[in-house]
């Protein structure tokens, strides 16, 4: 859904980050109930932080924008670490997160490009 004002919703990296959030919510529904306040919550919060910081940064200018993209990239690294941990703890299989992992890598590359363009 494109914004008529050319805002953050038009950024492909934001759009893909939103799909990543949806995938994380879907994947974590398969986690054990005992993880509702553990890794499930951590993964969801990290995922939501990515497009949120991209959007907030877009509403800023210059150096502030870059700082928010850097925060989004930090949340992405956190998310990837938690996904790896979830596999190691057998909450989910590597195959179950293959598509999600690939999307996270794509968001990482796109956000790196965006950050570079701001510098």
mmCIF file of C-alpha atoms in Angstrom:
data_model
loop_
_atom_site.group_PDB
_atom_site.id
_atom_site.type_symbol
_atom_site.label_atom_id
_atom_site.label_comp_id
_atom_site.label_asym_id
_atom_site.label_seq_id
_atom_site.Cartn_x
_atom_site.Cartn_y
_atom_site.Cartn_z
ATOM 1 C CA UNK A 1 0.000 0.000 0.000
ATOM 2 C CA UNK A 2 1.697 3.172 -1.197
ATOM 3 C CA UNK A 3 1.230 6.461 0.560
ATOM 4 C CA UNK A 4 0.209 9.414 -1.599
ATOM 5 C CA UNK A 5 2.644 11.600 0.354
ATOM 6 C CA UNK A 6 5.740 9.526 -0.368
ATOM 7 C CA UNK A 7 6.260 8.672 3.294
ATOM 8 C CA UNK A 8 7.881 5.761 5.028
ATOM 9 C CA UNK A 9 5.184 3.376 3.754
ATOM 10 C CA UNK A 10 6.675 3.756 0.293
ATOM 11 C CA UNK A 11 10.060 2.475 1.463
ATOM 12 C CA UNK A 12 10.542 -1.106 0.288
ATOM 13 C CA UNK A 13 12.665 -1.835 3.367
ATOM 14 C CA UNK A 14 9.772 -0.773 5.631
ATOM 15 C CA UNK A 15 7.311 -2.896 3.637
ATOM 16 C CA UNK A 16 9.550 -5.964 3.878
ATOM 17 C CA UNK A 17 10.155 -5.340 7.577
ATOM 18 C CA UNK A 18 6.388 -5.361 8.087
ATOM 19 C CA UNK A 19 6.148 -8.751 6.339
ATOM 20 C CA UNK A 20 8.966 -9.942 8.608
ATOM 21 C CA UNK A 21 6.891 -8.954 11.658
ATOM 22 C CA UNK A 22 3.937 -10.933 10.304
ATOM 23 C CA UNK A 23 6.154 -13.974 9.749
ATOM 24 C CA UNK A 24 7.596 -13.739 13.264
ATOM 25 C CA UNK A 25 4.110 -13.609 14.777
ATOM 26 C CA UNK A 26 3.123 -16.675 12.752
ATOM 27 C CA UNK A 27 6.281 -18.623 13.629
ATOM 28 C CA UNK A 28 6.033 -17.885 17.342
ATOM 29 C CA UNK A 29 2.482 -19.244 17.557
ATOM 30 C CA UNK A 30 4.164 -22.666 17.377
ATOM 31 C CA UNK A 31 6.408 -22.056 20.388
ATOM 32 C CA UNK A 32 5.673 -23.793 23.690
ATOM 33 C CA UNK A 33 3.173 -22.021 25.932
ATOM 34 C CA UNK A 34 5.932 -21.717 28.545
ATOM 35 C CA UNK A 35 7.745 -19.317 26.194
ATOM 36 C CA UNK A 36 4.876 -16.828 25.901
ATOM 37 C CA UNK A 37 6.729 -14.341 28.109
ATOM 38 C CA UNK A 38 10.178 -15.541 27.068
ATOM 39 C CA UNK A 39 11.464 -15.871 23.553
ATOM 40 C CA UNK A 40 8.042 -15.380 21.962
ATOM 41 C CA UNK A 41 7.753 -11.936 23.522
ATOM 42 C CA UNK A 42 11.401 -11.080 22.813
ATOM 43 C CA UNK A 43 11.137 -12.064 19.142
ATOM 44 C CA UNK A 44 7.936 -10.141 18.621
ATOM 45 C CA UNK A 45 9.268 -7.005 20.297
ATOM 46 C CA UNK A 46 12.503 -7.094 18.290
ATOM 47 C CA UNK A 47 10.571 -7.652 15.050
ATOM 48 C CA UNK A 48 8.131 -4.797 15.717
ATOM 49 C CA UNK A 49 11.044 -2.512 16.540
ATOM 50 C CA UNK A 50 12.499 -2.822 13.031
ATOM 51 C CA UNK A 51 9.762 -1.166 10.920
ATOM 52 C CA UNK A 52 8.869 1.115 13.836
ATOM 53 C CA UNK A 53 12.358 2.609 13.921
ATOM 54 C CA UNK A 54 12.495 2.884 10.134
ATOM 55 C CA UNK A 55 9.226 4.838 10.255
ATOM 56 C CA UNK A 56 10.277 7.015 13.165
ATOM 57 C CA UNK A 57 13.603 7.770 11.525
ATOM 58 C CA UNK A 58 11.856 8.766 8.319
ATOM 59 C CA UNK A 59 9.991 11.376 10.324
ATOM 60 C CA UNK A 60 13.309 12.851 11.439
ATOM 61 C CA UNK A 61 16.080 14.374 9.403
ATOM 62 C CA UNK A 62 19.765 13.888 8.718
ATOM 63 C CA UNK A 63 21.763 12.352 11.516
ATOM 64 C CA UNK A 64 18.645 11.406 13.513
ATOM 65 C CA UNK A 65 17.298 9.378 10.578
ATOM 66 C CA UNK A 66 20.550 7.426 10.407
ATOM 67 C CA UNK A 67 20.478 6.819 14.153
ATOM 68 C CA UNK A 68 17.018 5.250 13.922
ATOM 69 C CA UNK A 69 18.090 3.060 10.997
ATOM 70 C CA UNK A 70 21.045 1.941 13.118
ATOM 71 C CA UNK A 71 18.640 1.065 15.943
ATOM 72 C CA UNK A 72 16.476 -0.895 13.488
ATOM 73 C CA UNK A 73 19.582 -2.806 12.369
ATOM 74 C CA UNK A 74 20.403 -3.581 15.991
ATOM 75 C CA UNK A 75 16.891 -4.956 16.496
ATOM 76 C CA UNK A 76 17.338 -7.068 13.374
ATOM 77 C CA UNK A 77 20.565 -8.548 14.777
ATOM 78 C CA UNK A 78 18.733 -9.240 18.043
ATOM 79 C CA UNK A 79 15.915 -10.931 16.117
ATOM 80 C CA UNK A 80 18.324 -13.133 14.153
ATOM 81 C CA UNK A 81 20.114 -14.151 17.360
ATOM 82 C CA UNK A 82 16.803 -15.081 18.982
ATOM 83 C CA UNK A 83 15.733 -17.078 15.909
ATOM 84 C CA UNK A 84 18.996 -19.015 16.053
ATOM 85 C CA UNK A 85 18.490 -19.646 19.764
ATOM 86 C CA UNK A 86 14.930 -20.831 19.098
ATOM 87 C CA UNK A 87 16.267 -23.393 16.631
ATOM 88 C CA UNK A 88 18.985 -24.531 19.047
ATOM 89 C CA UNK A 89 16.375 -24.981 21.783
ATOM 90 C CA UNK A 90 14.192 -26.994 19.372
ATOM 91 C CA UNK A 91 11.252 -24.594 19.595
ATOM 92 C CA UNK A 92 11.234 -24.406 15.798
ATOM 93 C CA UNK A 93 13.156 -26.117 13.006
ATOM 94 C CA UNK A 94 15.648 -24.397 10.744
ATOM 95 C CA UNK A 95 13.442 -25.363 7.808
ATOM 96 C CA UNK A 96 10.435 -23.684 9.456
ATOM 97 C CA UNK A 97 12.283 -20.360 9.586
ATOM 98 C CA UNK A 98 14.137 -20.569 6.250
ATOM 99 C CA UNK A 99 11.880 -18.026 4.532
ATOM 100 C CA UNK A 100 11.872 -15.756 7.583
ATOM 101 C CA UNK A 101 15.667 -15.943 7.818
ATOM 102 C CA UNK A 102 16.044 -15.062 4.135
ATOM 103 C CA UNK A 103 13.717 -12.087 4.573
ATOM 104 C CA UNK A 104 15.685 -10.906 7.605
ATOM 105 C CA UNK A 105 18.879 -11.034 5.533
ATOM 106 C CA UNK A 106 17.189 -9.019 2.793
ATOM 107 C CA UNK A 107 15.956 -6.403 5.269
ATOM 108 C CA UNK A 108 19.488 -6.230 6.660
ATOM 109 C CA UNK A 109 21.002 -5.528 3.251
ATOM 110 C CA UNK A 110 18.334 -2.991 2.387
ATOM 111 C CA UNK A 111 18.690 -1.155 5.696
ATOM 112 C CA UNK A 112 22.470 -1.087 5.241
ATOM 113 C CA UNK A 113 21.940 0.490 1.839
ATOM 114 C CA UNK A 114 19.533 3.039 3.255
ATOM 115 C CA UNK A 115 21.987 3.920 6.030
ATOM 116 C CA UNK A 116 24.800 4.325 3.517
ATOM 117 C CA UNK A 117 22.637 6.615 1.365
ATOM 118 C CA UNK A 118 22.027 8.830 4.407
ATOM 119 C CA UNK A 119 25.737 9.260 5.162
#
